[in-house]
Amino acid sequence: MKLAAAILLAFPIVACAAPAENKPLPLWEAGVLGGVASTPAYPGSADRSSRGLLLPFLIYRGKVFRADQSGIGARLVKREAVELDVGLAASLPARSDDVAARAGMPNLGTLLEFGPRLKVRVTEPSASSRIRLDIPLRAVIEARAGVRTQGFTFEPKVVYEMRSADGLWTFDANAGVVIGDKKVNRYFYEVQPQYANSTRPAYQADAGLMLTRVGASASRMINQDVRIFGFMRLESYAGAANEDSPLMKKKSGASAGVAFAWTLGRSTRMAGD
């Protein structure tokens, strides 16, 4: 599951390096992705998780099932300005032995998020840029010693996308919030009495705002087969529903990564054929 989650996380960044939209795109592309990334162990953690990855990737641009710059999922409805799909996201696990604030508590497992997403095109400032609103509602599923649900998240955000005229550069920026129900907030921030100690008092988590996030990514096509890209995310936990939790150690957090994608094969059939 760790490997699968890492591949899922890599998809949106790899695929954003596609050529300009006025050029035909292969139905699928496959290759190798490598890079390094550093993120907080969990939202509000003072400890970080840094990883190097070398993984296979697949981009698929089917009419219904898609793995592209927006993520992985099934497109249910597509109109000129509105699209409804079912998407999938993932996050990597964190061992409590590696996170001082959670020492002695259960590990955080691999989390898969699955559910519907409404995408609304707001405007197109130019022929090579657009602004849209994403409205996803996802169930959070933990994979650790079995599979169990861990609540729901709601993550509305505004996304700005831009491509250079030659298609070599792509850029996107986004801003939004993450709101969780009581169960997912308890997963991250609750301290049950059996895990309380002198520096970590018992705490009962509530539903509500988890974080506010802004992010950006950019990619550059070196040649037909090789792309490089990077991303950065900044998160604020100020005003979060559980900012008083003893597990909330920081008021802000940052994630960043750089990577390359080497395409080893692609279909002769174009998407939409």
Short mmCIF file of C-alpha atoms in Angstrom, two decimals:
data_model
loop_
_atom_site.label_atom_id
_atom_site.label_comp_id
_atom_site.label_asym_id
_atom_site.label_seq_id
_atom_site.Cartn_x
_atom_site.Cartn_y
_atom_site.Cartn_z
CA MET A 1 0.00 0.00 0.00
CA LYS A 2 2.88 2.42 0.61
CA LEU A 3 4.04 2.01 -2.99
CA ALA A 4 0.53 2.37 -4.39
CA ALA A 5 -0.11 5.54 -2.38
CA ALA A 6 3.15 7.06 -3.58
CA ILE A 7 2.20 6.38 -7.20
CA LEU A 8 -1.20 7.99 -6.71
CA LEU A 9 0.35 11.09 -5.20
CA ALA A 10 2.72 11.38 -8.15
CA PHE A 11 0.03 11.28 -10.87
CA PRO A 12 -1.27 14.88 -10.79
CA ILE A 13 2.25 16.33 -10.99
CA VAL A 14 3.46 14.01 -13.75
CA ALA A 15 0.46 14.58 -15.96
CA CYS A 16 0.50 18.37 -15.73
CA ALA A 17 3.52 18.30 -18.05
CA ALA A 18 1.37 17.39 -21.04
CA PRO A 19 1.76 19.34 -24.30
CA ALA A 20 -0.39 22.34 -25.16
CA GLU A 21 -4.10 21.60 -25.31
CA ASN A 22 -4.38 22.35 -29.04
CA LYS A 23 -2.11 19.41 -29.84
CA PRO A 24 -3.38 15.81 -29.95
CA LEU A 25 -2.44 13.75 -26.91
CA PRO A 26 -1.80 9.99 -26.76
CA LEU A 27 -4.50 7.88 -25.16
CA TRP A 28 -1.88 6.61 -22.71
CA GLU A 29 1.73 7.21 -21.70
CA ALA A 30 3.87 5.10 -19.36
CA GLY A 31 7.31 5.51 -17.88
CA VAL A 32 9.39 6.09 -14.77
CA LEU A 33 9.05 8.83 -12.16
CA GLY A 34 11.80 9.76 -9.71
CA GLY A 35 12.16 12.53 -7.18
CA VAL A 36 12.29 13.70 -3.58
CA ALA A 37 9.62 15.33 -1.41
CA SER A 38 9.31 16.62 2.15
CA THR A 39 5.99 17.07 3.98
CA PRO A 40 4.69 17.37 7.55
CA ALA A 41 4.09 13.94 9.13
CA TYR A 42 0.44 15.03 9.50
CA PRO A 43 -1.30 18.44 9.44
CA GLY A 44 0.07 20.43 12.38
CA SER A 45 2.99 18.08 13.10
CA ALA A 46 6.37 19.48 14.17
CA ASP A 47 8.06 16.44 12.57
CA ARG A 48 8.55 15.94 8.87
CA SER A 49 8.51 13.01 6.47
CA SER A 50 11.07 13.14 3.64
CA ARG A 51 11.17 10.48 0.94
CA GLY A 52 12.94 9.66 -2.29
CA LEU A 53 10.89 7.74 -4.85
CA LEU A 54 11.57 5.84 -8.08
CA LEU A 55 8.28 4.51 -9.43
CA PRO A 56 6.43 3.57 -12.60
CA PHE A 57 3.69 5.93 -13.78
CA LEU A 58 0.76 5.74 -16.17
CA ILE A 59 -1.22 8.56 -17.75
CA TYR A 60 -4.54 7.52 -19.32
CA ARG A 61 -6.93 9.92 -21.06
CA GLY A 62 -10.05 7.83 -21.62
CA LYS A 63 -13.53 9.26 -22.11
CA VAL A 64 -14.69 7.87 -18.75
CA PHE A 65 -11.71 6.59 -16.75
CA ARG A 66 -8.87 9.11 -16.58
CA ALA A 67 -5.51 9.50 -14.87
CA ASP A 68 -4.46 13.02 -15.80
CA GLN A 69 -3.47 16.41 -14.40
CA SER A 70 -6.60 16.52 -12.25
CA GLY A 71 -6.00 13.15 -10.60
CA ILE A 72 -7.36 9.63 -10.99
CA GLY A 73 -11.03 8.86 -11.39
CA ALA A 74 -14.09 8.26 -13.54
CA ARG A 75 -15.63 11.14 -15.49
CA LEU A 76 -19.40 10.94 -15.07
CA VAL A 77 -20.59 14.19 -16.67
CA LYS A 78 -18.74 16.66 -18.90
CA ARG A 79 -20.26 19.86 -20.23
CA GLU A 80 -18.65 23.00 -21.60
CA ALA A 81 -18.18 24.58 -18.16
CA VAL A 82 -19.12 21.82 -15.71
CA GLU A 83 -17.65 18.40 -15.07
CA LEU A 84 -18.55 15.76 -12.49
CA ASP A 85 -16.18 12.90 -11.78
CA VAL A 86 -15.24 10.39 -9.12
CA GLY A 87 -11.70 10.91 -7.94
CA LEU A 88 -9.07 9.25 -5.79
CA ALA A 89 -6.31 10.79 -3.66
CA ALA A 90 -3.85 9.34 -1.19
CA SER A 91 -1.40 10.20 1.58
CA LEU A 92 1.52 8.23 2.95
CA PRO A 93 1.66 6.71 6.47
CA ALA A 94 3.51 8.03 9.53
CA ARG A 95 5.00 5.85 12.27
CA SER A 96 4.36 7.20 15.76
CA ASP A 97 7.91 6.20 16.74
CA ASP A 98 9.12 8.86 14.28
CA VAL A 99 6.75 11.58 15.54
CA ALA A 100 7.55 12.86 19.03
CA ALA A 101 4.05 14.20 19.75
CA ARG A 102 2.49 10.78 19.00
CA ALA A 103 5.01 8.57 20.83
CA GLY A 104 3.19 5.55 22.22
CA MET A 105 0.05 6.20 20.16
CA PRO A 106 -1.17 4.13 17.17
CA ASN A 107 0.57 4.69 13.85
CA LEU A 108 -1.11 6.73 11.13
CA GLY A 109 -1.76 4.44 8.18
CA THR A 110 -1.94 5.01 4.44
CA LEU A 111 -5.04 7.07 3.73
CA LEU A 112 -7.06 6.79 0.51
CA GLU A 113 -9.70 9.43 -0.24
CA PHE A 114 -12.46 8.52 -2.67
CA GLY A 115 -15.57 10.40 -3.75
CA PRO A 116 -17.34 12.73 -6.19
CA ARG A 117 -15.89 16.03 -7.37
CA LEU A 118 -17.66 18.87 -9.17
CA LYS A 119 -15.43 21.06 -11.35
CA VAL A 120 -16.80 24.39 -12.57
CA ARG A 121 -14.94 26.52 -15.10
CA VAL A 122 -15.16 30.08 -13.82
CA THR A 123 -13.36 31.99 -16.59
CA GLU A 124 -10.65 31.78 -19.22
CA PRO A 125 -8.43 34.87 -18.95
CA SER A 126 -6.61 33.83 -22.14
CA ALA A 127 -6.45 31.05 -24.70
CA SER A 128 -3.78 29.31 -22.60
CA SER A 129 -5.14 29.84 -19.09
CA ARG A 130 -8.28 29.15 -17.09
CA ILE A 131 -9.70 29.42 -13.60
CA ARG A 132 -11.97 26.76 -12.16
CA LEU A 133 -13.64 25.83 -8.89
CA ASP A 134 -13.17 22.28 -7.55
CA ILE A 135 -15.71 20.95 -5.03
CA PRO A 136 -14.77 17.42 -3.85
CA LEU A 137 -16.40 15.38 -1.09
CA ARG A 138 -14.37 12.31 -0.20
CA ALA A 139 -14.56 9.35 2.15
CA VAL A 140 -11.30 8.74 4.00
CA ILE A 141 -10.24 5.08 4.09
CA GLU A 142 -7.31 3.86 6.17
CA ALA A 143 -5.21 0.90 5.08
CA ARG A 144 -3.45 -0.35 8.21
CA ALA A 145 -3.90 -3.92 9.50
CA GLY A 146 -7.02 -4.07 7.36
CA VAL A 147 -9.24 -1.44 5.77
CA ARG A 148 -11.55 0.91 7.71
CA THR A 149 -13.31 4.22 7.11
CA GLN A 150 -12.02 7.26 8.96
CA GLY A 151 -14.65 9.86 8.11
CA PHE A 152 -15.13 12.41 5.33
CA THR A 153 -13.39 15.53 4.05
CA PHE A 154 -14.70 18.50 2.04
CA GLU A 155 -12.02 20.46 0.16
CA PRO A 156 -13.32 23.31 -2.02
CA LYS A 157 -10.59 25.20 -3.85
CA VAL A 158 -9.95 27.65 -6.67
CA VAL A 159 -7.43 26.51 -9.30
CA TYR A 160 -5.58 28.64 -11.87
CA GLU A 161 -3.90 26.80 -14.77
CA MET A 162 -1.61 28.22 -17.45
CA ARG A 163 0.49 26.82 -20.29
CA SER A 164 3.13 28.48 -22.42
CA ALA A 165 2.31 28.94 -26.10
CA ASP A 166 4.81 26.25 -27.11
CA GLY A 167 3.52 23.81 -24.47
CA LEU A 168 6.94 23.38 -22.88
CA TRP A 169 6.01 25.08 -19.59
CA THR A 170 2.93 24.52 -17.44
CA PHE A 171 1.99 26.24 -14.21
CA ASP A 172 -0.88 25.97 -11.76
CA ALA A 173 -1.75 27.65 -8.48
CA ASN A 174 -4.57 26.83 -6.08
CA ALA A 175 -6.09 28.02 -2.82
CA GLY A 176 -8.67 26.31 -0.65
CA VAL A 177 -9.67 24.85 2.70
CA VAL A 178 -10.02 21.33 4.09
CA ILE A 179 -12.99 20.62 6.37
CA GLY A 180 -13.33 17.29 8.13
CA ASP A 181 -16.11 15.54 10.01
CA LYS A 182 -15.64 14.51 13.63
CA LYS A 183 -14.26 11.08 12.81
CA VAL A 184 -11.36 12.23 10.61
CA ASN A 185 -10.49 15.03 13.05
CA ARG A 186 -10.46 12.48 15.88
CA TYR A 187 -8.10 10.34 13.80
CA PHE A 188 -5.49 13.09 13.67
CA TYR A 189 -6.04 15.14 16.83
CA GLU A 190 -7.83 13.18 19.56
CA VAL A 191 -5.89 11.90 22.57
CA GLN A 192 -7.77 9.12 24.33
CA PRO A 193 -7.26 8.80 28.11
CA GLN A 194 -5.05 5.70 27.80
CA TYR A 195 -2.56 7.70 25.70
CA ALA A 196 -2.52 10.82 27.91
CA ASN A 197 0.58 11.76 29.91
CA SER A 198 2.09 14.77 31.64
CA THR A 199 2.90 16.53 28.36
CA ARG A 200 -0.04 15.22 26.32
CA PRO A 201 -3.37 15.65 28.13
CA ALA A 202 -6.50 13.83 26.99
CA TYR A 203 -8.32 15.71 24.24
CA GLN A 204 -11.64 15.20 22.44
CA ALA A 205 -11.59 16.39 18.83
CA ASP A 206 -14.45 18.16 17.03
CA ALA A 207 -15.59 18.40 13.43
CA GLY A 208 -14.67 21.49 11.44
CA LEU A 209 -11.88 23.30 9.65
CA MET A 210 -8.62 21.35 9.41
CA LEU A 211 -6.46 23.73 7.40
CA THR A 212 -6.24 26.48 4.81
CA ARG A 213 -3.91 25.72 1.89
CA VAL A 214 -2.25 27.46 -1.05
CA GLY A 215 -0.05 25.68 -3.52
CA ALA A 216 1.72 25.91 -6.85
CA SER A 217 3.47 23.59 -9.28
CA ALA A 218 5.42 24.02 -12.50
CA SER A 219 6.80 21.68 -15.13
CA ARG A 220 9.19 21.93 -18.07
CA MET A 221 9.37 19.52 -20.98
CA ILE A 222 13.05 18.90 -21.82
CA ASN A 223 12.26 16.77 -24.86
CA GLN A 224 9.46 14.53 -26.06
CA ASP A 225 10.22 11.94 -23.37
CA VAL A 226 11.74 13.78 -20.38
CA ARG A 227 10.00 16.29 -18.10
CA ILE A 228 11.05 17.95 -14.87
CA PHE A 229 8.69 19.49 -12.35
CA GLY A 230 8.36 20.81 -8.84
CA PHE A 231 5.67 21.75 -6.37
CA MET A 232 5.21 23.68 -3.13
CA ARG A 233 2.30 23.82 -0.68
CA LEU A 234 1.81 26.14 2.30
CA GLU A 235 -0.76 25.33 4.98
CA SER A 236 -2.14 27.36 7.88
CA TYR A 237 -3.80 25.69 10.87
CA ALA A 238 -4.81 28.97 12.52
CA GLY A 239 -8.51 28.89 13.29
CA ALA A 240 -8.68 25.11 12.90
CA ALA A 241 -11.39 23.37 14.89
CA ASN A 242 -8.75 21.47 16.87
CA GLU A 243 -5.91 23.98 17.14
CA ASP A 244 -5.95 23.41 20.93
CA SER A 245 -5.15 19.70 20.54
CA PRO A 246 -1.83 18.69 22.15
CA LEU A 247 -1.03 17.00 18.83
CA MET A 248 -1.27 20.34 16.98
CA LYS A 249 2.32 21.48 17.37
CA LYS A 250 2.62 24.10 14.64
CA LYS A 251 0.38 26.85 13.25
CA SER A 252 1.66 26.36 9.71
CA GLY A 253 3.38 23.82 7.53
CA ALA A 254 5.06 23.52 4.14
CA SER A 255 5.58 20.75 1.59
CA ALA A 256 7.90 20.76 -1.42
CA GLY A 257 9.31 18.38 -3.97
CA VAL A 258 11.21 18.09 -7.26
CA ALA A 259 11.12 15.22 -9.71
CA PHE A 260 11.51 14.01 -13.27
CA ALA A 261 9.33 11.87 -15.51
CA TRP A 262 10.81 9.73 -18.29
CA THR A 263 8.25 8.42 -20.78
CA LEU A 264 9.23 4.99 -22.09
CA GLY A 265 6.17 4.31 -24.22
CA ARG A 266 2.97 5.89 -25.52
CA SER A 267 0.03 4.81 -27.63
CA THR A 268 -0.28 5.64 -31.32
CA ARG A 269 -3.98 6.13 -30.73
CA MET A 270 -4.87 9.66 -29.66
CA ALA A 271 -7.23 10.55 -26.81
CA GLY A 272 -10.74 11.07 -28.11
CA ASP A 273 -10.30 8.83 -31.17
#
